[in-house]
Amino acid sequence: NQLASSGYTIEFKKNIDHALACEQTADEFAAQAFSYAVQNHYWYQAYIDDLPIWGMVGDMGEDEDKMHHSAEKHQGSFMFTHKRFNIAFNGDRIIEVNLTSENPVEVKKGVKLQFTYSVEWKPTKTEYEKRFERYLDYSFFEHQIHTFSIFNSFMMVLFLVSLVALILVRTLRNDYARFTHEDDDLEDFERGDISDEMGWKQVQGDVFRAPSSLTLLSTLFGSGVQLACIALLAIFYAMYASIYTGRGAALTGVIVLYALTSVIGGFVSAGYYARHKGSNWIRAMIFQACLIPFVVFGSTFALNFVAIAYASLAAIPFGSMVAVVSIWLFVACPLTLVGTILGKNLNANAKWACRINAIPRQIPEKKWFLRTPVIVLVGGILPFGSIFIEMYFIFTSFWNYKFYYVYGFMLLVFLILVIVTVCVTIVTTYFVLNSEDYRWPWISFSSAASTALYVFFYSVYYFVEKTKMYGLFQTIYYFGYMGMLCAALAVLCGGVGFAGANLFVQRIYRGIKSD
């Protein structure tokens, strides 16, 4: 966010007993605005040497003048007009800042408000490197619930990995035995209940057919893998760099990582596009370079215009927007081009296990629980269940201004999310193929991406139950950024799940005999 000068003049190690910052005679409009801020518990955040401090605008209190003339108590809006700064230093470094709001004055039309402040400096032995530790809420982030949620997610991983292993080792082994007519293996199941004309083998001539909207799927696949790499690298960077100590350090790191990993997105996207004999390479490269950035830029600019209309400091400065666009244009786009060229030439070997039929086969009618909408919606439940506790801590640190520092927990949760997403997508892909539906690419991507849908539903619950936001601006601001977060999560989970499903499909069809 853009910062504005508070008007307080503070010099290093210089005490101030009492100084006037400004004064104002409240007219009717100012009195109403101040009263509204006090009654709705408005508070502000300020920075001294990058150390945050918070203070209330005012408080509700009893009007003593009216109490003498009336038996009823009168609640008035009182605004704090004096701020006392207590600043601790070690050598030439500021270590700690405390703010105390004093001298409440009732806000009413015609009252003269004099805003004053005082500053007191005192030495401390606390080291500069440890000055942010007082902001870390250990009791909140290291609560037993946090640890138990990680343990429960780990047990879910064991269950899903066992389920996938069961499918790969037992179910597919029996399928291979049935398809190749090996009598020794047919003892494990009843031949009369299984028909050789059913199952995933029947779509072997269509399973490697190019999906519809190949360019879009290639772009989403490459972007998903790129976002997964960004998330992993950003977590490692946060673990060793303590990014919570600098304003905007996390966002700056993500922007730089996105630009540098654009070569990965281009490589993965171009490889998949080439393996399916895509021909419009210019469009594919433009999609990969522009799709995600344009969505982010468009959403951010729209939110920025709303913030400017409300004269909010949440508006992003024009210079920052130009810098981000320049990084994308002069770093990310060229690296995407390099990745596309490398992917086209090095990652384009299409050695399909089965020959693709000239005419697509007809897809039979499926039971209700195997239909695409059901498969897609069910696919996101378990991945969301593995992360929703961590989402509470992340949302709280973002919207309630707590400093998130347990990046070790975040790394474990991210790895669990990746494993669970891959396992669930493999299972759903197996069921789709077993229902003789060869349109598994989009279904597998969508089922994994549906995790973000449940995260968005959770963000709605969090907005209603856990925040005190209201009004058009706060609502648009909250859901605008939550929408971008969920969109990025959908692409990430979709790309990771699709990668796992792609390897699974190639593996199972490599073991059967083509007709």
XYZ file of C-alpha atoms in Angstrom, residues 207-443:
237
model
C -7.111 -41.815 -24.893
C -4.163 -39.949 -26.433
C -6.328 -37.908 -28.774
C -5.669 -34.148 -28.657
C -8.134 -32.513 -26.235
C -10.471 -29.737 -27.238
C -9.117 -26.196 -26.774
C -5.562 -27.542 -26.882
C -3.968 -24.090 -26.689
C -5.886 -23.136 -23.556
C -5.215 -26.442 -21.798
C -1.515 -26.245 -22.673
C -1.358 -22.729 -21.264
C -3.130 -23.683 -18.048
C -0.923 -26.767 -17.660
C 2.278 -24.787 -18.109
C 1.061 -21.980 -15.858
C 0.013 -24.463 -13.176
C 3.440 -26.097 -13.089
C 5.051 -22.645 -13.070
C 2.891 -21.495 -10.126
C 3.740 -24.685 -8.228
C 7.442 -23.956 -8.702
C 6.894 -20.354 -7.601
C 5.050 -21.472 -4.457
C 7.783 -23.948 -3.529
C 10.622 -21.483 -4.157
C 8.773 -18.678 -2.347
C 8.286 -20.849 0.741
C 11.976 -21.772 0.803
C 12.888 -18.108 0.329
C 10.560 -17.093 3.185
C 11.981 -19.772 5.487
C 15.521 -18.466 5.185
C 14.988 -14.752 4.554
C 12.399 -13.747 7.237
C 10.382 -11.772 4.698
C 7.920 -10.574 7.324
C 10.514 -8.009 8.439
C 10.197 -5.924 5.269
C 7.127 -4.239 3.789
C 6.258 -5.770 0.439
C 9.123 -8.270 0.534
C 6.824 -11.250 -0.057
C 5.023 -9.664 -3.016
C 8.281 -8.478 -4.551
C 9.745 -11.970 -4.240
C 6.707 -13.550 -5.920
C 6.851 -11.077 -8.836
C 10.556 -11.732 -9.399
C 10.052 -15.505 -9.141
C 7.205 -15.381 -11.649
C 9.387 -13.563 -14.147
C 12.327 -15.946 -13.687
C 10.225 -19.128 -13.827
C 8.448 -18.079 -17.025
C 10.895 -20.315 -18.877
C 9.440 -23.312 -16.995
C 5.886 -22.407 -17.946
C 6.832 -21.965 -21.582
C 8.781 -25.246 -21.620
C 5.951 -27.349 -20.137
C 3.218 -25.680 -22.191
C 5.109 -25.963 -25.490
C 6.041 -29.587 -24.830
C 2.431 -30.633 -24.287
C 1.265 -28.549 -27.244
C 3.895 -30.111 -29.517
C 3.170 -33.689 -28.439
C -0.396 -33.234 -29.641
C 0.713 -31.822 -32.997
C -0.293 -28.241 -32.348
C 0.558 -25.939 -35.228
C -0.293 -22.364 -34.215
C 2.844 -21.666 -32.182
C 2.509 -17.883 -32.175
C -0.909 -18.086 -30.522
C 0.303 -20.720 -28.049
C 3.249 -18.578 -27.001
C 1.112 -15.432 -26.649
C -1.407 -17.345 -24.535
C 1.328 -18.614 -22.249
C 2.926 -15.192 -21.852
C -0.271 -13.175 -21.443
C -3.137 -15.217 -19.979
C -2.246 -15.173 -16.281
C -0.605 -11.698 -16.273
C -3.559 -10.127 -18.092
C -6.026 -11.592 -15.595
C -3.941 -10.306 -12.694
C -3.278 -6.901 -14.285
C -6.920 -6.417 -15.243
C -8.219 -7.370 -11.797
C -5.609 -5.262 -10.000
C -6.242 -2.211 -12.162
C -9.988 -2.520 -11.585
C -9.484 -2.737 -7.817
C -7.052 0.164 -8.027
C -9.622 2.378 -9.720
C -12.107 1.556 -6.951
C -9.482 2.410 -4.319
C -8.721 5.728 -6.057
C -12.428 6.534 -6.233
C -12.646 6.052 -2.457
C -9.385 8.012 -1.894
C -7.904 4.970 -0.169
C -4.215 4.436 0.541
C -4.753 0.858 -0.675
C -4.358 2.215 -4.210
C -1.168 1.005 -5.861
C 1.109 3.855 -6.984
C 1.404 4.359 -10.735
C 5.177 3.925 -10.594
C 4.826 0.489 -8.990
C 2.394 -0.616 -11.702
C 4.780 0.558 -14.417
C 7.638 -1.344 -12.757
C 5.643 -4.577 -12.619
C 4.527 -4.272 -16.238
C 8.141 -3.606 -17.247
C 9.343 -6.743 -15.448
C 6.712 -8.779 -17.270
C 7.432 -7.196 -20.648
C 11.233 -7.253 -20.575
C 11.925 -10.324 -18.420
C 8.958 -12.691 -18.312
C 8.009 -12.485 -22.004
C 11.526 -13.174 -23.357
C 11.959 -16.087 -20.941
C 8.590 -17.467 -22.040
C 9.822 -17.329 -25.638
C 12.993 -19.184 -24.646
C 10.988 -21.805 -22.777
C 8.622 -22.266 -25.726
C 11.511 -22.839 -28.110
C 13.152 -25.319 -25.754
C 9.886 -27.146 -25.129
C 9.113 -27.378 -28.817
C 12.479 -28.928 -29.603
C 13.380 -30.899 -26.471
C 10.066 -31.859 -24.865
C 7.978 -32.769 -27.890
C 8.624 -36.503 -28.333
C 5.163 -38.030 -28.684
C 5.740 -41.751 -28.196
C 2.189 -42.792 -27.417
C 1.665 -46.293 -26.106
C -1.374 -46.815 -28.350
C -2.275 -45.855 -31.873
C -4.892 -43.087 -32.181
C -8.007 -44.064 -34.136
C -9.062 -41.947 -37.092
C -12.667 -41.701 -35.875
C -13.470 -41.006 -32.202
C -15.524 -43.706 -30.499
C -18.921 -42.990 -29.038
C -19.015 -42.346 -25.289
C -21.594 -44.564 -23.551
C -24.160 -43.295 -21.083
C -22.698 -43.027 -17.597
C -24.195 -43.401 -14.151
C -24.953 -40.171 -12.299
C -21.969 -40.437 -9.959
C -19.577 -40.801 -12.924
C -20.826 -37.764 -14.799
C -18.399 -34.911 -15.311
C -19.943 -32.318 -12.928
C -20.021 -34.839 -10.075
C -16.453 -36.014 -10.705
C -15.212 -32.422 -10.873
C -16.936 -31.315 -7.661
C -15.950 -34.399 -5.687
C -12.323 -34.143 -6.806
C -11.672 -30.960 -4.826
C -13.080 -32.025 -1.460
C -10.106 -33.983 -0.096
C -7.423 -31.508 -1.239
C -9.406 -28.711 0.402
C -9.781 -30.789 3.553
C -6.014 -31.101 3.754
C -5.417 -27.324 3.732
C -8.469 -25.563 5.152
C -7.004 -25.229 8.672
C -3.883 -23.634 7.232
C -6.071 -21.347 5.118
C -7.543 -19.974 8.352
C -4.088 -18.992 9.607
C -3.136 -17.504 6.229
C -6.378 -15.519 5.972
C -5.980 -14.270 9.523
C -2.410 -13.120 8.926
C -3.446 -11.358 5.722
C -6.728 -9.720 6.745
C -6.176 -9.328 10.500
C -2.591 -8.095 10.185
C -0.781 -10.855 12.011
C 2.762 -11.711 10.966
C 2.837 -15.178 9.407
C 6.154 -16.847 10.193
C 5.525 -20.620 10.411
C 6.761 -21.329 6.895
C 7.833 -24.830 7.919
C 4.166 -25.660 8.472
C 3.320 -24.030 5.154
C 5.906 -26.181 3.354
C 4.439 -29.376 4.851
C 0.895 -28.313 3.960
C 1.942 -27.446 0.406
C 3.611 -30.831 -0.099
C 0.551 -32.549 1.366
C -1.691 -30.565 -0.992
C 0.401 -31.620 -3.997
C 0.382 -35.301 -3.004
C -3.334 -35.360 -2.188
C -4.216 -33.532 -5.394
C -2.179 -35.916 -7.532
C -3.622 -38.999 -5.817
C -7.232 -37.814 -6.045
C -6.782 -36.840 -9.695
C -5.334 -40.263 -10.519
C -8.309 -41.966 -8.877
C -10.853 -39.767 -10.673
C -9.026 -40.281 -13.978
C -9.159 -44.045 -13.500
C -12.915 -43.925 -12.902
C -13.407 -41.697 -15.953
C -11.431 -44.055 -18.204
C -13.146 -47.086 -16.721
C -16.476 -45.567 -17.742
C -15.088 -45.563 -21.300
C -14.774 -41.781 -21.476
C -11.550 -40.699 -23.172
C -12.042 -36.980 -22.405
C -9.898 -37.265 -19.296
C -7.553 -34.252 -19.821
C -10.069 -31.511 -19.084
C -11.869 -33.599 -16.462
